[in-house]
Amino acid sequence: DAMVIQNPRYQVTQFGKPVTLSCSQTLNHNVMYWYQQKSSQAPKLLFHYYDKDFNNEADTPDNFQSRRPNTSFCFLDIRSPGLGDAAMYLCATSRGPGTGEETQYFGPGTRLLVL
Amino acid sequence: GQQVMQIPQYQHVQEGEDFTTYCNSSTTLSNIQWYKQRPGGHPVFLIQLVKSGEVKKQKRLTFQFGEAKKNSSLHITATQTTDVGTYFCAGPNTDKLIFGTGTRLQVFP
């Protein structure tokens, strides 16, 4: 089945220790998104890639970086995690605007705990 | 910037009661999407509305898009415990979605 996969599902890291979260998709979608979601809040968009074009949200801290080496994979790097970065990180994909299908398909998420 | 608000923030109902969540955008939308997120889960797409005044039904769920394409509602008839979760509306902004603040539904048996 075509899907969005995130690894790992749970990640524990230490304060200040870099961590990388991964996302892969078999949907062949043009756009891949990274969201941060904290308890009882809506997903907050960090950045997204339209093909190879990177689009950063204005309020995304520099501590968060992303890479998309190919269509299928996208990575979220947190260079120096702080306690406030503990959250669920959601990856999503879509075909993109003008395609007639702007629906976003979400992966199961990675829950990050910072000690 | 574009904002999408939902009310109420929380709703507790007895099983069998109806439930409605309202979504309001600060700007006119080309379409509105609705997602459901179960506790501990991820958002799952429910439906997309495109036309002004459009009404769509999915079993006990009725979705409506306002005439001005700035508001929308989701109504659930005779709630069941399986309806528990947070319901988000979302409106497109270029190649991204602006999510509403969400309405968390709790259903008591």
PDB file of N, CA and C in Angstrom, chain B residues 1 3 8 17-18 21 26 29 37 42 46 48 56 61 63 66 73 76 78-80 85 89-90 92 99 102:
ATOM      1  N   GLY B   1      -1.251  37.592   8.904  1.00  0.00           N
ATOM      2  CA  GLY B   1      -1.358  36.466   7.998  1.00  0.00           C
ATOM      3  C   GLY B   1      -2.687  35.756   8.128  1.00  0.00           C
ATOM      4  N   GLN B   3      -5.504  33.352   9.129  1.00  0.00           N
ATOM      5  CA  GLN B   3      -5.789  32.625  10.359  1.00  0.00           C
ATOM      6  C   GLN B   3      -7.070  31.825  10.195  1.00  0.00           C
ATOM      7  N   PRO B   8     -16.281  25.000  19.181  1.00  0.00           N
ATOM      8  CA  PRO B   8     -15.586  25.250  20.436  1.00  0.00           C
ATOM      9  C   PRO B   8     -14.204  24.595  20.443  1.00  0.00           C
ATOM     10  N   GLU B  17     -25.784  11.976  21.413  1.00  0.00           N
ATOM     11  CA  GLU B  17     -26.047  13.400  21.204  1.00  0.00           C
ATOM     12  C   GLU B  17     -25.355  13.868  19.917  1.00  0.00           C
ATOM     13  N   ASP B  18     -25.825  14.989  19.400  1.00  0.00           N
ATOM     14  CA  ASP B  18     -25.219  15.559  18.209  1.00  0.00           C
ATOM     15  C   ASP B  18     -24.046  16.469  18.592  1.00  0.00           C
ATOM     16  N   THR B  21     -18.892  21.461  15.072  1.00  0.00           N
ATOM     17  CA  THR B  21     -17.730  22.335  15.194  1.00  0.00           C
ATOM     18  C   THR B  21     -17.754  23.330  14.038  1.00  0.00           C
ATOM     19  N   SER B  26      -9.910  33.919   8.139  1.00  0.00           N
ATOM     20  CA  SER B  26      -9.788  35.376   8.002  1.00  0.00           C
ATOM     21  C   SER B  26      -9.787  35.794   6.532  1.00  0.00           C
ATOM     22  N   LEU B  29     -11.394  31.246   1.001  1.00  0.00           N
ATOM     23  CA  LEU B  29     -10.664  30.020   0.710  1.00  0.00           C
ATOM     24  C   LEU B  29     -11.077  29.436  -0.641  1.00  0.00           C
ATOM     25  N   GLN B  37      -8.091  13.583  13.982  1.00  0.00           N
ATOM     26  CA  GLN B  37      -6.921  13.022  14.644  1.00  0.00           C
ATOM     27  C   GLN B  37      -7.381  12.314  15.917  1.00  0.00           C
ATOM     28  N   HIS B  42      -2.383  10.352  14.118  1.00  0.00           N
ATOM     29  CA  HIS B  42      -2.024  11.430  13.226  1.00  0.00           C
ATOM     30  C   HIS B  42      -3.262  11.913  12.479  1.00  0.00           C
ATOM     31  N   LEU B  46     -10.544  13.691   5.915  1.00  0.00           N
ATOM     32  CA  LEU B  46     -11.942  13.268   5.859  1.00  0.00           C
ATOM     33  C   LEU B  46     -12.591  13.668   4.541  1.00  0.00           C
ATOM     34  N   GLN B  48     -12.995  17.160   1.362  1.00  0.00           N
ATOM     35  CA  GLN B  48     -12.677  18.488   0.845  1.00  0.00           C
ATOM     36  C   GLN B  48     -13.936  19.083   0.228  1.00  0.00           C
ATOM     37  N   LYS B  56     -21.795  18.219   1.980  1.00  0.00           N
ATOM     38  CA  LYS B  56     -21.463  16.821   1.697  1.00  0.00           C
ATOM     39  C   LYS B  56     -21.730  16.003   2.950  1.00  0.00           C
ATOM     40  N   LEU B  61     -21.832  12.125   9.349  1.00  0.00           N
ATOM     41  CA  LEU B  61     -21.112  13.394   9.311  1.00  0.00           C
ATOM     42  C   LEU B  61     -21.627  14.250   8.158  1.00  0.00           C
ATOM     43  N   PHE B  63     -20.879  17.957   6.286  1.00  0.00           N
ATOM     44  CA  PHE B  63     -19.929  19.053   6.129  1.00  0.00           C
ATOM     45  C   PHE B  63     -20.568  20.134   5.260  1.00  0.00           C
ATOM     46  N   GLY B  66     -19.424  27.576   3.640  1.00  0.00           N
ATOM     47  CA  GLY B  66     -20.240  28.782   3.623  1.00  0.00           C
ATOM     48  C   GLY B  66     -20.331  29.442   2.261  1.00  0.00           C
ATOM     49  N   SER B  73     -18.561  24.110   8.545  1.00  0.00           N
ATOM     50  CA  SER B  73     -18.985  23.405   9.751  1.00  0.00           C
ATOM     51  C   SER B  73     -18.980  21.910   9.509  1.00  0.00           C
ATOM     52  N   ILE B  76     -21.961  16.127  13.464  1.00  0.00           N
ATOM     53  CA  ILE B  76     -22.061  14.679  13.646  1.00  0.00           C
ATOM     54  C   ILE B  76     -23.388  14.386  14.329  1.00  0.00           C
ATOM     55  N   ALA B  78     -25.901  11.875  16.255  1.00  0.00           N
ATOM     56  CA  ALA B  78     -25.894  10.682  17.120  1.00  0.00           C
ATOM     57  C   ALA B  78     -24.471  10.151  17.312  1.00  0.00           C
ATOM     58  N   THR B  79     -23.667  10.900  18.046  1.00  0.00           N
ATOM     59  CA  THR B  79     -22.259  10.546  18.221  1.00  0.00           C
ATOM     60  C   THR B  79     -22.083   9.147  18.808  1.00  0.00           C
ATOM     61  N   GLN B  80     -20.960   8.560  18.445  1.00  0.00           N
ATOM     62  CA  GLN B  80     -20.555   7.263  18.983  1.00  0.00           C
ATOM     63  C   GLN B  80     -19.162   7.413  19.594  1.00  0.00           C
ATOM     64  N   GLY B  85     -11.948  12.289  19.240  1.00  0.00           N
ATOM     65  CA  GLY B  85     -10.739  12.771  18.592  1.00  0.00           C
ATOM     66  C   GLY B  85     -10.783  14.275  18.437  1.00  0.00           C
ATOM     67  N   CYS B  89     -10.175  21.751  10.702  1.00  0.00           N
ATOM     68  CA  CYS B  89     -10.397  22.226   9.348  1.00  0.00           C
ATOM     69  C   CYS B  89      -9.067  22.805   8.867  1.00  0.00           C
ATOM     70  N   ALA B  90      -8.926  22.921   7.554  1.00  0.00           N
ATOM     71  CA  ALA B  90      -7.676  23.453   7.008  1.00  0.00           C
ATOM     72  C   ALA B  90      -7.956  24.096   5.665  1.00  0.00           C
ATOM     73  N   PRO B  92      -6.173  26.028   2.177  1.00  0.00           N
ATOM     74  CA  PRO B  92      -4.906  26.112   1.444  1.00  0.00           C
ATOM     75  C   PRO B  92      -4.389  27.549   1.354  1.00  0.00           C
ATOM     76  N   PHE B  99      -3.922  25.157   9.189  1.00  0.00           N
ATOM     77  CA  PHE B  99      -4.822  24.353  10.005  1.00  0.00           C
ATOM     78  C   PHE B  99      -5.576  25.228  10.992  1.00  0.00           C
ATOM     79  N   GLY B 102      -8.638  23.549  15.900  1.00  0.00           N
ATOM     80  CA  GLY B 102      -9.108  22.218  16.280  1.00  0.00           C
ATOM     81  C   GLY B 102     -10.202  22.231  17.320  1.00  0.00           C
TER      82      GLY B 102
END
